[in-house]
Amino acid sequence: MMEKADSAQKLYTRMRLWEFPDQYVIEPTDGSCGSSLSVSRVDGSMKLIDELPQSSSIRVPKIRTIFGVIGLLKLLAGCYLIVITDCDCVGSYLGHPLFRISSLKVFPCDRSVDSSSVEQKKMEAEFSGLLNVAEKTSGLFFSYDTNLTLSTQRLHALGDESRLLPLWRQAEPRFLWNNYLLEVLIDNKLDPYLLPVIQGSFQNFQAAIGKDIVDVTLIARRCTRRTGTRLWRRGADSDGYVANFVESEQIIQLNGFTASFVQIRGSIPLLWEQIVDLTYKPKFELVKLEESPRVADRHFLDLRKKYGAVLVIDLVNTHGGEGYLSEKFANAMEQVTGDDVRYLHFDFHQICGHVHFERLSILYEQISDFLDKNGYMLVNEKGEKMKEQLGVVRTNCIDCLDRTNVTQSMIARKILESQLRRLGIFGAEETISSHPNLDDSFKIIWANHGDDISTQYSGTPALKGDFVRYGQRTIQGVLKDGWNALLRYYLNNFVDGTKQDSIDLLQGHYIVSVSRDMTPTTQKGGLEAIASFPLALSLVMAGFFFAALSLRQARYDIRHLFFSILWAGLSIAIAGFVRANGRIFCNRPRLHKPRS
């Protein structure tokens, strides 16, 4: 084992994984002279070795190139090693290469399962099957040279001693996607293998403004404290951590200057949920309403510590279920607002409708004083801090996706214009719109940014993305929104339950333990054993098809009118049954016990 972490030692950037019968060996091949890492295929135990094991000529080990170790996950009887098998360099972050993971691979260290009971083997197979979902996780990024979990302002504030620490020790835990998976490697002091990974988005472009070249980067960091999928993770937990919490940072580099502006989004910080029941928009349910002020207070106490002053922009409707939720949010905020926390409700749909998003200028007029006061971070060509961001705008709608992204892009546009004026690139009245290349590129990165965050939470690109991308609503955009809304409905009801289980395993929100009560999986009987959404949908569609066919023949034979009514009735009855028994047909998570 490494007795002491070498603070000056770099992460291994390229490795070779050997698959021996009894162990995996990860050998650095980037020119460094470090020891190889051996991982037992029986129990996942680790040790450093200086020489590769001897292999017989009969069983030649498989060899593959890998680009990093994500971590190790312990399940019921086995461990699972997760590594990066392919990645793409997608740009640079503050001068350092940044990579997107394009392929993950899970290697089982589960030989001990052979001696387990039949029930343990069955449960292990179910849990390990969730890791197949994990291999498809999107939006994962890493850098071998710099800490992606920290904003530019926080990186600049690091002391000299902190800068010498390994990247994982500098990292902000809530944005470290593989935080839980790295625990075993951390315990074994394997610093050169400890690769911090974030989930989110990365976009970058360069544009000419006269003789000057401006470099614009947009990066998103998803919080792991209450991560999950759209309808399965809502609101806050008892500690005040909220679903779909994302930090978005826009960075510009120009003539040696660096400017950074951070915004955040996150679910309404109350204890609320939507139970998946096959309705298009399940009913909003507030849980422990009396706890709302305390939960909101904890949430904003954390934000004030991290970001300073907070401006809360609530974009939800004032009527229906959204209105009820917004009313309770506003009530809770009455006990939280003060000199450093301000709450503003802006009914996006009532004011902007579905096409008049230019009316967001009304919102900007109400928040411009906050933006002017709390500003952005600015560093000159000598690395000296000239200006600091003192507060943050926190935007939410219901999903914190579509309305939120349109609003955040508007705010980011105004800030970028302010920064370019400060640096002498723009005149007093000059705007981004007067520079087509800059304008087009800016719209594209924010549209892509919104699509990435939306895909990770809801399974589809963002709605209203055509306005962000083109500056106006289009017929194609409206039709695409309709399709994506239907796709969200399907994914949220019939796919995301399993995906949520996978996320909870990877993040350590559910820890598999032999000491836990192991209740065998309930055997479904009767209708539930054969019920499935595709079957129900097929029956409904077939019923309406035969009803339409019979109706066409009704003018020739009155009996066909009877059959058309019969088929239509059967279709409606099946649809009604599916609605009433939504839980049978929905894809429900199997994990219920939280991490202790």
Coordinates of C-alpha atoms in Angstrom, one line a residue:
M1 CA 0.0 0.0 0.0
M2 CA 1.0 3.6 -0.4
E3 CA 2.1 4.8 3.0
K4 CA 1.5 8.4 2.2
A5 CA -0.2 10.3 -0.6
D6 CA 2.3 12.1 -2.8
S7 CA 0.8 15.5 -3.2
A8 CA 2.9 16.2 -6.3
Q9 CA 2.0 12.9 -8.0
K10 CA -0.2 13.2 -11.0
L11 CA -3.1 11.0 -11.9
Y12 CA -2.4 8.2 -14.3
T13 CA -3.8 9.2 -17.7
R14 CA -3.6 5.9 -19.5
M15 CA -3.6 2.3 -18.2
R16 CA -3.8 -1.2 -19.3
L17 CA -6.3 -3.6 -17.6
W18 CA -5.3 -7.3 -17.5
E19 CA -7.9 -9.9 -16.8
F20 CA -6.2 -12.8 -15.0
P21 CA -8.3 -15.7 -13.7
D22 CA -8.1 -14.6 -10.1
Q23 CA -7.5 -10.9 -10.3
Y24 CA -7.7 -7.7 -12.5
V25 CA -4.4 -5.8 -12.8
I26 CA -4.4 -2.2 -13.8
E27 CA -1.0 -1.2 -15.2
P28 CA -0.1 2.5 -15.8
T29 CA 1.2 2.9 -19.4
D30 CA 1.5 6.7 -19.5
G31 CA 5.2 6.7 -18.9
S32 CA 5.0 7.0 -15.1
C33 CA 6.9 4.4 -13.1
G34 CA 4.1 3.8 -10.5
S35 CA 3.1 0.4 -9.2
S36 CA 0.2 -1.6 -10.8
L37 CA -3.1 -2.1 -8.9
S38 CA -4.3 -5.6 -8.3
V39 CA -8.0 -6.2 -7.6
S40 CA -9.1 -9.6 -6.5
R41 CA -11.9 -11.2 -8.5
V42 CA -13.0 -13.1 -5.4
D43 CA -13.7 -10.2 -2.9
G44 CA -12.5 -7.0 -4.6
S45 CA -9.6 -6.5 -2.2
M46 CA -6.8 -4.3 -3.5
K47 CA -3.1 -4.1 -3.3
L48 CA -0.2 -2.5 -5.3
I49 CA 2.2 -4.8 -7.1
D50 CA 5.5 -4.1 -8.8
E51 CA 5.4 -7.0 -11.3
L52 CA 2.7 -8.5 -13.4
P53 CA 1.6 -12.0 -12.5
Q54 CA 2.8 -14.9 -14.6
S55 CA 0.2 -16.2 -17.0
S56 CA 0.0 -19.7 -18.5
S57 CA 0.3 -20.1 -22.3
I58 CA -3.0 -21.9 -22.2
R59 CA -5.1 -19.1 -20.7
V60 CA -3.7 -15.8 -22.1
P61 CA -5.2 -12.9 -20.1
K62 CA -7.5 -10.4 -21.9
I63 CA -6.0 -6.9 -22.2
R64 CA -7.7 -3.6 -22.8
T65 CA -6.8 0.0 -22.6
I66 CA -8.6 2.1 -20.0
F67 CA -8.5 5.8 -19.2
G68 CA -9.4 5.9 -15.5
V69 CA -10.9 4.1 -12.6
I70 CA -14.4 5.2 -11.6
G71 CA -14.4 3.2 -8.4
L72 CA -15.6 0.0 -6.7
L73 CA -19.1 -0.9 -5.7
K74 CA -19.9 -3.5 -3.0
L75 CA -23.1 -5.4 -3.4
L76 CA -24.6 -8.3 -1.4
A77 CA -21.8 -10.9 -2.0
G78 CA -19.6 -9.4 -4.7
C79 CA -17.8 -6.3 -5.7
Y80 CA -17.8 -4.6 -9.0
L81 CA -14.9 -2.6 -10.5
I82 CA -16.1 0.3 -12.8
V83 CA -13.6 1.8 -15.3
I84 CA -13.5 4.2 -18.2
T85 CA -13.0 2.3 -21.5
D86 CA -13.3 5.2 -23.9
C87 CA -13.4 9.0 -23.7
D88 CA -13.3 12.1 -25.9
C89 CA -11.4 15.3 -25.4
V90 CA -14.2 17.9 -25.8
G91 CA -12.2 21.1 -25.0
S92 CA -10.3 22.8 -22.3
Y93 CA -11.4 24.1 -18.9
L94 CA -9.3 27.1 -17.8
G95 CA -6.4 25.9 -20.0
H96 CA -6.6 22.2 -19.0
P97 CA -7.9 19.4 -21.3
L98 CA -11.4 18.2 -20.4
F99 CA -12.7 14.8 -21.3
R100 CA -16.2 13.3 -21.7
I101 CA -16.7 9.7 -20.8
S102 CA -18.2 7.8 -23.8
S103 CA -18.0 4.3 -22.5
L104 CA -18.0 2.7 -19.0
K105 CA -17.4 -1.0 -18.2
V106 CA -18.3 -2.9 -15.1
F107 CA -16.0 -5.8 -14.1
P108 CA -17.5 -8.3 -11.5
C109 CA -15.4 -9.4 -8.6
D110 CA -18.0 -11.9 -7.5
R111 CA -16.5 -15.3 -7.2
S112 CA -17.6 -15.4 -3.6
V113 CA -21.2 -15.5 -4.9
D114 CA -20.7 -19.2 -5.8
S115 CA -20.9 -20.1 -2.1
S116 CA -24.0 -18.0 -1.4
S117 CA -27.5 -19.2 -0.9
V118 CA -29.9 -19.4 -3.8
E119 CA -31.8 -16.4 -2.6
Q120 CA -28.6 -14.4 -2.2
K121 CA -27.5 -15.4 -5.7
K122 CA -30.9 -14.2 -7.1
M123 CA -30.8 -10.9 -5.3
E124 CA -27.1 -10.4 -6.3
A125 CA -28.2 -11.0 -9.9
E126 CA -31.0 -8.4 -9.6
F127 CA -28.7 -5.8 -8.1
S128 CA -25.8 -6.4 -10.5
G129 CA -28.3 -6.1 -13.4
L130 CA -28.8 -2.5 -12.3
L131 CA -25.2 -1.8 -13.2
N132 CA -26.0 -2.5 -16.8
V133 CA -28.1 0.7 -16.6
A134 CA -25.2 2.5 -14.9
E135 CA -22.9 1.8 -17.9
K136 CA -25.2 4.0 -20.0
T137 CA -24.9 7.0 -17.7
S138 CA -24.6 10.2 -19.8
G139 CA -22.9 13.5 -19.2
L140 CA -19.9 12.4 -17.3
F141 CA -16.7 14.6 -17.5
F142 CA -13.3 14.6 -16.0
S143 CA -9.9 16.2 -16.1
Y144 CA -6.5 14.8 -15.1
D145 CA -5.1 18.2 -14.3
T146 CA -7.8 20.4 -12.6
N147 CA -10.7 20.2 -10.3
L148 CA -14.0 20.4 -12.2
T149 CA -16.1 20.3 -9.1
L150 CA -15.1 23.8 -8.1
S151 CA -16.1 27.1 -9.9
T152 CA -13.5 29.5 -11.1
Q153 CA -14.0 31.7 -8.1
R154 CA -13.6 28.8 -5.6
L155 CA -10.5 27.5 -7.5
H156 CA -9.0 31.0 -7.3
A157 CA -9.6 31.1 -3.6
L158 CA -7.7 27.8 -2.9
G159 CA -4.7 28.3 -0.7
D160 CA -1.2 27.1 -1.7
E161 CA -1.5 24.0 0.5
S162 CA -4.8 23.1 -0.9
R163 CA -3.5 23.3 -4.5
L164 CA -0.9 20.7 -3.7
L165 CA -3.5 18.2 -2.5
P166 CA -4.7 15.4 -4.8
L167 CA -7.6 16.4 -6.9
W168 CA -10.1 14.2 -5.0
R169 CA -9.2 16.0 -1.7
Q170 CA -9.8 19.4 -3.3
A171 CA -13.2 18.3 -4.7
E172 CA -16.6 19.6 -3.6
P173 CA -18.2 16.3 -2.4
R174 CA -21.7 17.2 -3.6
F175 CA -20.6 17.6 -7.2
L176 CA -18.3 14.6 -7.1
W177 CA -20.4 12.0 -9.1
N178 CA -18.2 9.0 -8.1
N179 CA -17.7 10.1 -4.4
Y180 CA -19.2 6.9 -3.0
L181 CA -17.5 4.7 -5.5
L182 CA -14.1 6.1 -4.6
E183 CA -14.3 5.3 -0.9
V184 CA -12.5 1.9 -1.1
L185 CA -9.7 3.4 -3.2
I186 CA -9.4 6.3 -0.7
D187 CA -9.1 3.9 2.2
N188 CA -6.3 2.2 0.3
K189 CA -4.5 5.5 -0.3
L190 CA -4.5 5.0 -4.1
D191 CA -4.2 8.7 -5.0
P192 CA -2.9 8.3 -8.6
Y193 CA -6.0 6.2 -9.4
L194 CA -8.5 8.5 -7.7
L195 CA -10.1 10.3 -10.7
P196 CA -12.8 12.8 -9.8
V197 CA -15.8 12.8 -12.2
I198 CA -18.7 15.2 -12.5
Q199 CA -22.1 14.8 -14.2
G200 CA -23.5 17.7 -16.1
S201 CA -22.7 19.5 -19.4
F202 CA -19.8 21.2 -21.0
Q203 CA -20.0 23.6 -24.0
N204 CA -17.4 26.0 -25.5
F205 CA -17.0 28.3 -28.4
Q206 CA -14.8 31.1 -29.6
A207 CA -16.0 34.1 -31.5
A208 CA -14.4 37.2 -33.1
I209 CA -15.5 40.7 -32.0
G210 CA -13.6 43.0 -34.2
K211 CA -10.0 42.2 -33.7
D212 CA -10.6 40.5 -30.3
I213 CA -11.3 36.8 -29.8
V214 CA -13.6 35.9 -26.9
D215 CA -13.6 32.3 -25.5
V216 CA -16.9 31.3 -23.8
T217 CA -17.3 28.2 -21.7
L218 CA -20.5 26.9 -20.1
I219 CA -20.3 24.1 -17.6
A220 CA -23.0 22.4 -15.5
R221 CA -22.4 20.4 -12.3
R222 CA -25.2 18.2 -11.0
C223 CA -25.5 17.7 -7.2
T224 CA -25.5 14.1 -6.0
R225 CA -27.2 14.6 -2.7
R226 CA -30.7 14.1 -4.0
T227 CA -30.0 13.0 -7.6
G228 CA -32.4 11.0 -9.6
T229 CA -35.0 11.0 -12.3
R230 CA -37.9 13.4 -12.9
L231 CA -41.0 11.9 -11.2
W232 CA -39.0 9.7 -8.8
R233 CA -37.1 12.6 -7.2
R234 CA -39.0 15.7 -6.3
G235 CA -38.6 18.5 -3.8
A236 CA -36.2 18.3 -0.8
D237 CA -35.2 15.8 1.8
S238 CA -35.2 16.5 5.5
D239 CA -31.7 18.0 5.3
G240 CA -32.8 20.6 2.7
Y241 CA -31.0 19.0 -0.3
V242 CA -33.2 19.3 -3.4
A243 CA -33.8 17.3 -6.5
N244 CA -32.2 18.4 -9.8
F245 CA -29.8 20.8 -8.2
V246 CA -27.5 22.1 -10.8
E247 CA -24.7 24.7 -10.7
S248 CA -24.2 26.4 -14.1
E249 CA -21.1 28.5 -14.6
Q250 CA -20.5 30.7 -17.7
I251 CA -16.8 31.6 -18.1
I252 CA -15.3 34.0 -20.6
Q253 CA -11.5 34.5 -21.4
L254 CA -10.5 37.5 -23.3
N255 CA -7.1 39.3 -23.7
G256 CA -5.8 37.6 -20.5
F257 CA -8.9 38.4 -18.4
T258 CA -11.1 35.7 -17.0
A259 CA -14.7 36.4 -15.9
S260 CA -17.1 33.9 -14.3
F261 CA -20.8 34.0 -13.5
V262 CA -22.6 31.2 -11.6
Q263 CA -26.3 30.4 -11.5
I264 CA -28.1 27.6 -9.7
R265 CA -31.4 25.7 -10.2
G266 CA -33.2 23.2 -8.0
S267 CA -36.5 21.8 -7.1
I268 CA -38.9 23.7 -4.7
P269 CA -37.3 23.1 -1.3
L270 CA -40.3 21.6 0.4
L271 CA -41.1 18.0 1.2
W272 CA -43.3 17.1 -1.8
E273 CA -43.7 14.4 -4.4
Q274 CA -45.6 13.1 -7.4
I275 CA -46.6 9.5 -7.2
V276 CA -46.3 7.8 -10.6
D277 CA -49.8 6.5 -11.5
L278 CA -50.0 6.7 -15.3
T279 CA -51.6 10.1 -15.3
Y280 CA -49.8 12.7 -17.5
K281 CA -49.2 15.0 -14.6
P282 CA -49.6 13.2 -11.3
K283 CA -51.0 15.1 -8.3
F284 CA -48.6 17.1 -6.3
E285 CA -48.5 15.8 -2.7
L286 CA -47.0 17.8 0.1
V287 CA -45.5 15.7 2.9
K288 CA -45.2 16.9 6.5
L289 CA -46.3 20.4 5.7
E290 CA -45.4 21.5 9.2
E291 CA -41.8 20.8 8.4
S292 CA -41.7 23.2 5.4
P293 CA -40.2 26.2 7.1
R294 CA -37.4 24.2 8.7
V295 CA -36.5 22.4 5.5
A296 CA -36.5 25.7 3.5
D297 CA -34.4 27.3 6.2
R298 CA -31.8 24.6 6.1
H299 CA -31.7 24.7 2.3
F300 CA -31.1 28.4 2.1
L301 CA -28.6 28.4 5.1
D302 CA -26.5 26.0 3.0
L303 CA -26.8 28.2 -0.1
R304 CA -25.8 31.4 1.8
K305 CA -22.7 29.6 3.1
K306 CA -21.8 28.5 -0.4
Y307 CA -22.8 31.5 -2.5
G308 CA -23.6 34.5 -0.4
A309 CA -26.8 36.4 -1.1
V310 CA -29.6 34.4 -2.8
L311 CA -32.2 35.7 -5.2
V312 CA -35.0 33.1 -5.6
I313 CA -37.0 33.2 -8.8
D314 CA -40.1 31.0 -8.7
L315 CA -41.5 30.5 -12.3
V316 CA -44.4 28.2 -11.5
N317 CA -48.1 28.8 -12.3
T318 CA -50.4 30.5 -9.9
H319 CA -53.3 28.1 -10.5
G320 CA -53.9 24.4 -10.2
G321 CA -51.5 22.0 -8.4
E322 CA -48.5 24.3 -9.3
G323 CA -50.3 27.2 -7.7
Y324 CA -50.9 25.3 -4.5
L325 CA -47.2 24.3 -4.3
S326 CA -46.1 27.8 -5.1
E327 CA -48.3 29.2 -2.4
K328 CA -46.8 26.9 0.2
F329 CA -43.3 27.8 -1.0
A330 CA -44.1 31.5 -0.7
N331 CA -45.4 31.0 2.8
A332 CA -42.3 29.1 3.8
M333 CA -40.1 31.8 2.3
E334 CA -41.7 34.5 4.6
Q335 CA -39.7 33.1 7.4
V336 CA -36.5 32.8 5.4
T337 CA -36.3 36.1 3.4
G338 CA -34.1 38.8 4.8
D339 CA -31.1 41.0 3.8
D340 CA -29.4 38.1 2.0
V341 CA -32.3 36.1 0.8
R342 CA -34.9 37.6 -1.6
Y343 CA -38.0 35.8 -3.1
L344 CA -39.6 36.7 -6.4
H345 CA -42.5 35.0 -8.0
F346 CA -42.8 35.3 -11.8
D347 CA -45.7 33.4 -13.4
F348 CA -43.8 32.4 -16.6
H349 CA -46.8 30.9 -18.5
Q350 CA -49.2 33.7 -17.6
I351 CA -46.8 36.5 -18.6
C352 CA -44.9 34.9 -21.5
G353 CA -47.4 32.3 -22.7
H354 CA -45.9 29.7 -25.0
V355 CA -44.4 32.1 -27.5
H356 CA -43.7 35.5 -26.1
F357 CA -40.5 34.8 -24.2
E358 CA -39.2 38.3 -25.0
R359 CA -41.4 39.3 -22.1
L360 CA -38.7 38.0 -19.8
S361 CA -37.4 41.6 -20.0
I362 CA -40.1 42.3 -17.4
L363 CA -38.4 39.9 -15.0
Y364 CA -34.9 41.3 -15.8
E365 CA -36.1 44.8 -14.8
Q366 CA -37.1 43.4 -11.4
I367 CA -33.7 41.6 -10.8
S368 CA -31.2 43.9 -12.4
D369 CA -30.4 45.6 -9.1
F370 CA -29.5 42.3 -7.6
L371 CA -27.3 41.4 -10.5
D372 CA -25.6 44.8 -10.5
K373 CA -24.9 44.6 -6.7
N374 CA -23.7 41.0 -6.6
G375 CA -22.0 40.8 -10.0
Y376 CA -19.6 38.3 -11.3
M377 CA -16.0 37.3 -10.7
L378 CA -13.2 39.0 -12.8
V379 CA -9.5 38.2 -12.8
N380 CA -7.0 40.3 -14.7
E381 CA -4.0 39.1 -16.8
K382 CA -1.8 39.0 -13.7
G383 CA -4.2 36.6 -12.0
E384 CA -5.4 39.3 -9.6
K385 CA -9.0 39.3 -8.5
M386 CA -10.6 42.6 -9.6
K387 CA -14.2 41.7 -8.8
E388 CA -16.0 39.0 -6.9
Q389 CA -19.5 37.4 -7.3
L390 CA -21.2 38.0 -3.9
G391 CA -24.5 36.3 -4.6
V392 CA -26.4 33.9 -6.8
V393 CA -29.7 33.6 -8.7
R394 CA -31.6 30.5 -7.8
T395 CA -34.2 29.7 -10.5
N396 CA -36.9 27.0 -10.3
C397 CA -40.0 25.9 -12.1
I398 CA -41.6 22.5 -11.4
D399 CA -39.0 20.3 -13.2
C400 CA -36.3 23.1 -13.2
L401 CA -35.7 22.3 -16.9
D402 CA -37.6 24.2 -19.6
R403 CA -38.8 27.5 -18.2
T404 CA -35.7 27.5 -16.0
N405 CA -33.3 27.2 -18.9
V406 CA -35.0 29.9 -20.9
T407 CA -34.7 32.2 -17.9
Q408 CA -31.2 31.4 -17.1
S409 CA -30.0 31.9 -20.7
M410 CA -31.6 35.4 -20.6
I411 CA -29.8 36.3 -17.4
A412 CA -26.5 34.9 -18.7
R413 CA -26.8 36.9 -21.9
K414 CA -27.3 40.1 -19.9
I415 CA -24.3 39.3 -17.7
L416 CA -22.1 38.5 -20.7
E417 CA -23.0 41.9 -22.3
S418 CA -22.1 43.6 -19.0
Q419 CA -18.7 41.8 -18.8
L420 CA -17.8 42.8 -22.4
R421 CA -18.7 46.4 -21.7
R422 CA -16.5 46.3 -18.6
L423 CA -13.6 44.9 -20.7
G424 CA -14.0 47.7 -23.3
I425 CA -15.2 45.3 -26.0
F426 CA -18.8 46.6 -26.2
G427 CA -20.0 50.2 -26.3
A428 CA -22.6 51.4 -23.8
E429 CA -25.6 50.4 -26.0
E430 CA -24.0 47.4 -27.8
T431 CA -25.5 44.0 -27.4
I432 CA -24.8 40.4 -28.3
S433 CA -27.6 40.5 -31.0
S434 CA -25.5 43.0 -33.0
H435 CA -22.8 40.3 -33.5
P436 CA -24.5 37.4 -35.4
N437 CA -21.6 34.9 -35.0
L438 CA -21.5 35.5 -31.2
D439 CA -25.2 35.6 -31.0
D440 CA -25.7 32.3 -32.8
S441 CA -23.0 30.5 -30.9
F442 CA -24.3 31.8 -27.5
K443 CA -27.8 30.5 -28.3
I444 CA -26.5 27.1 -29.3
I445 CA -24.4 26.5 -26.2
W446 CA -27.3 27.4 -23.9
A447 CA -29.7 25.2 -25.9
N448 CA -27.3 22.3 -25.7
H449 CA -26.8 23.0 -22.0
G450 CA -30.5 22.8 -21.4
D451 CA -30.8 19.6 -23.5
D452 CA -28.1 17.9 -21.5
I453 CA -29.5 18.7 -18.1
S454 CA -33.0 17.7 -19.2
T455 CA -31.9 14.4 -20.7
Q456 CA -30.2 13.4 -17.5
Y457 CA -33.3 14.2 -15.4
S458 CA -36.3 13.6 -17.6
G459 CA -34.9 11.4 -20.4
T460 CA -35.5 13.9 -23.2
P461 CA -34.1 17.2 -24.5
A462 CA -35.5 20.4 -23.0
L463 CA -38.9 21.8 -24.1
K464 CA -39.0 25.4 -25.4
G465 CA -35.4 24.7 -26.7
D466 CA -36.1 26.3 -30.1
F467 CA -36.4 29.7 -28.4
V468 CA -33.1 29.3 -26.7
R469 CA -31.5 28.0 -29.9
Y470 CA -33.1 30.4 -32.5
G471 CA -34.4 33.3 -30.5
Q472 CA -38.0 32.5 -31.4
R473 CA -40.6 29.8 -31.3
T474 CA -41.1 27.6 -34.4
I475 CA -43.7 25.2 -35.6
Q476 CA -41.0 22.4 -35.7
G477 CA -40.1 23.3 -32.1
V478 CA -43.7 23.1 -30.9
L479 CA -44.2 19.7 -32.6
K480 CA -40.9 18.5 -31.2
D481 CA -42.0 19.6 -27.7
G482 CA -45.2 17.5 -28.1
W483 CA -43.2 14.4 -29.0
N484 CA -40.8 14.9 -26.2
A485 CA -43.6 15.5 -23.7
L486 CA -45.1 12.1 -24.8
L487 CA -41.7 10.4 -24.6
R488 CA -41.2 11.9 -21.1
Y489 CA -44.5 10.4 -20.0
Y490 CA -43.4 6.9 -21.2
L491 CA -39.9 7.1 -19.7
N492 CA -41.1 8.5 -16.4
N493 CA -43.7 5.9 -15.9
F494 CA -42.1 2.7 -17.3
V495 CA -38.3 3.2 -17.4
D496 CA -37.2 5.6 -14.8
G497 CA -38.0 3.4 -11.8
T498 CA -35.2 1.0 -12.7
K499 CA -32.9 3.9 -13.6
Q500 CA -33.6 5.4 -10.2
D501 CA -32.6 2.2 -8.5
S502 CA -29.3 2.2 -10.4
I503 CA -28.6 5.8 -9.4
D504 CA -29.3 5.1 -5.8
L505 CA -26.9 2.2 -5.8
L506 CA -24.1 4.2 -7.4
Q507 CA -24.5 7.2 -5.2
G508 CA -24.6 5.1 -2.0
H509 CA -28.2 6.2 -1.2
Y510 CA -29.0 2.6 -0.9
I511 CA -26.3 0.3 0.5
V512 CA -26.7 -3.5 0.0
S513 CA -25.7 -5.3 3.2
V514 CA -25.8 -8.9 4.3
S515 CA -27.0 -7.8 7.8
R516 CA -30.2 -6.3 6.3
D517 CA -33.4 -8.1 6.3
M518 CA -33.5 -10.0 3.0
T519 CA -37.2 -10.4 2.0
P520 CA -37.5 -12.5 -1.1
T521 CA -38.8 -10.7 -4.1
T522 CA -42.6 -10.9 -4.0
Q523 CA -43.9 -13.3 -6.6
K524 CA -46.6 -11.6 -8.7
G525 CA -49.7 -13.5 -9.3
G526 CA -52.9 -13.2 -11.3
L527 CA -53.3 -10.1 -13.5
E528 CA -50.2 -8.4 -12.1
A529 CA -48.0 -11.3 -13.3
I530 CA -48.9 -10.5 -17.0
A531 CA -49.7 -6.8 -16.8
S532 CA -47.5 -4.5 -18.7
F533 CA -48.0 -1.1 -20.4
P534 CA -47.1 -2.4 -23.9
L535 CA -49.7 -5.1 -23.6
A536 CA -52.3 -2.6 -22.3
L537 CA -51.5 -0.1 -25.0
S538 CA -51.7 -2.8 -27.7
L539 CA -55.1 -3.9 -26.5
V540 CA -56.4 -0.3 -26.5
M541 CA -55.1 0.5 -29.9
A542 CA -56.4 -2.8 -31.3
G543 CA -59.8 -2.0 -29.9
F544 CA -60.0 1.5 -31.5
F545 CA -58.7 0.0 -34.8
F546 CA -61.5 -2.5 -34.9
A547 CA -64.0 0.1 -33.8
A548 CA -63.0 2.4 -36.7
L549 CA -63.1 -0.5 -39.1
S550 CA -66.6 -1.5 -38.0
L551 CA -67.8 2.1 -38.1
R552 CA -66.7 2.3 -41.8
Q553 CA -68.9 -0.7 -42.5
A554 CA -71.9 0.5 -40.5
R555 CA -73.5 2.2 -43.5
Y556 CA -73.8 -1.2 -45.3
D557 CA -74.8 -3.2 -42.2
I558 CA -76.3 -1.9 -39.0
R559 CA -74.7 -4.7 -37.1
H560 CA -71.3 -3.1 -37.7
L561 CA -72.5 -0.1 -35.7
F562 CA -73.1 -2.4 -32.8
F563 CA -69.6 -3.9 -33.1
S564 CA -68.0 -0.5 -33.4
I565 CA -69.7 0.6 -30.2
L566 CA -68.6 -2.7 -28.5
W567 CA -65.0 -2.3 -29.6
A568 CA -64.9 1.3 -28.5
G569 CA -66.4 0.4 -25.2
L570 CA -63.9 -2.3 -24.6
S571 CA -61.0 0.1 -25.4
I572 CA -62.3 2.7 -23.0
A573 CA -62.8 0.1 -20.3
I574 CA -59.2 -1.2 -20.7
A575 CA -57.9 2.3 -20.6
G576 CA -59.9 3.1 -17.5
F577 CA -58.6 -0.1 -15.8
V578 CA -55.0 0.8 -16.6
R579 CA -55.6 4.3 -15.2
A580 CA -57.2 2.9 -12.0
N581 CA -54.4 0.3 -11.5
G582 CA -51.5 2.4 -12.6
R583 CA -49.2 1.0 -10.0
I584 CA -49.5 -2.4 -11.5
F585 CA -48.4 -1.3 -14.9
C586 CA -45.7 1.3 -13.8
N587 CA -42.1 0.4 -13.5
R588 CA -41.5 0.8 -9.7
P589 CA -38.2 1.0 -7.9
R590 CA -37.3 -2.1 -5.8
L591 CA -35.1 -0.3 -3.4
H592 CA -36.7 1.2 -0.3
K593 CA -34.1 1.3 2.4
P594 CA -32.0 4.4 2.5
R595 CA -28.3 4.6 3.3
S596 CA -27.9 4.5 7.0

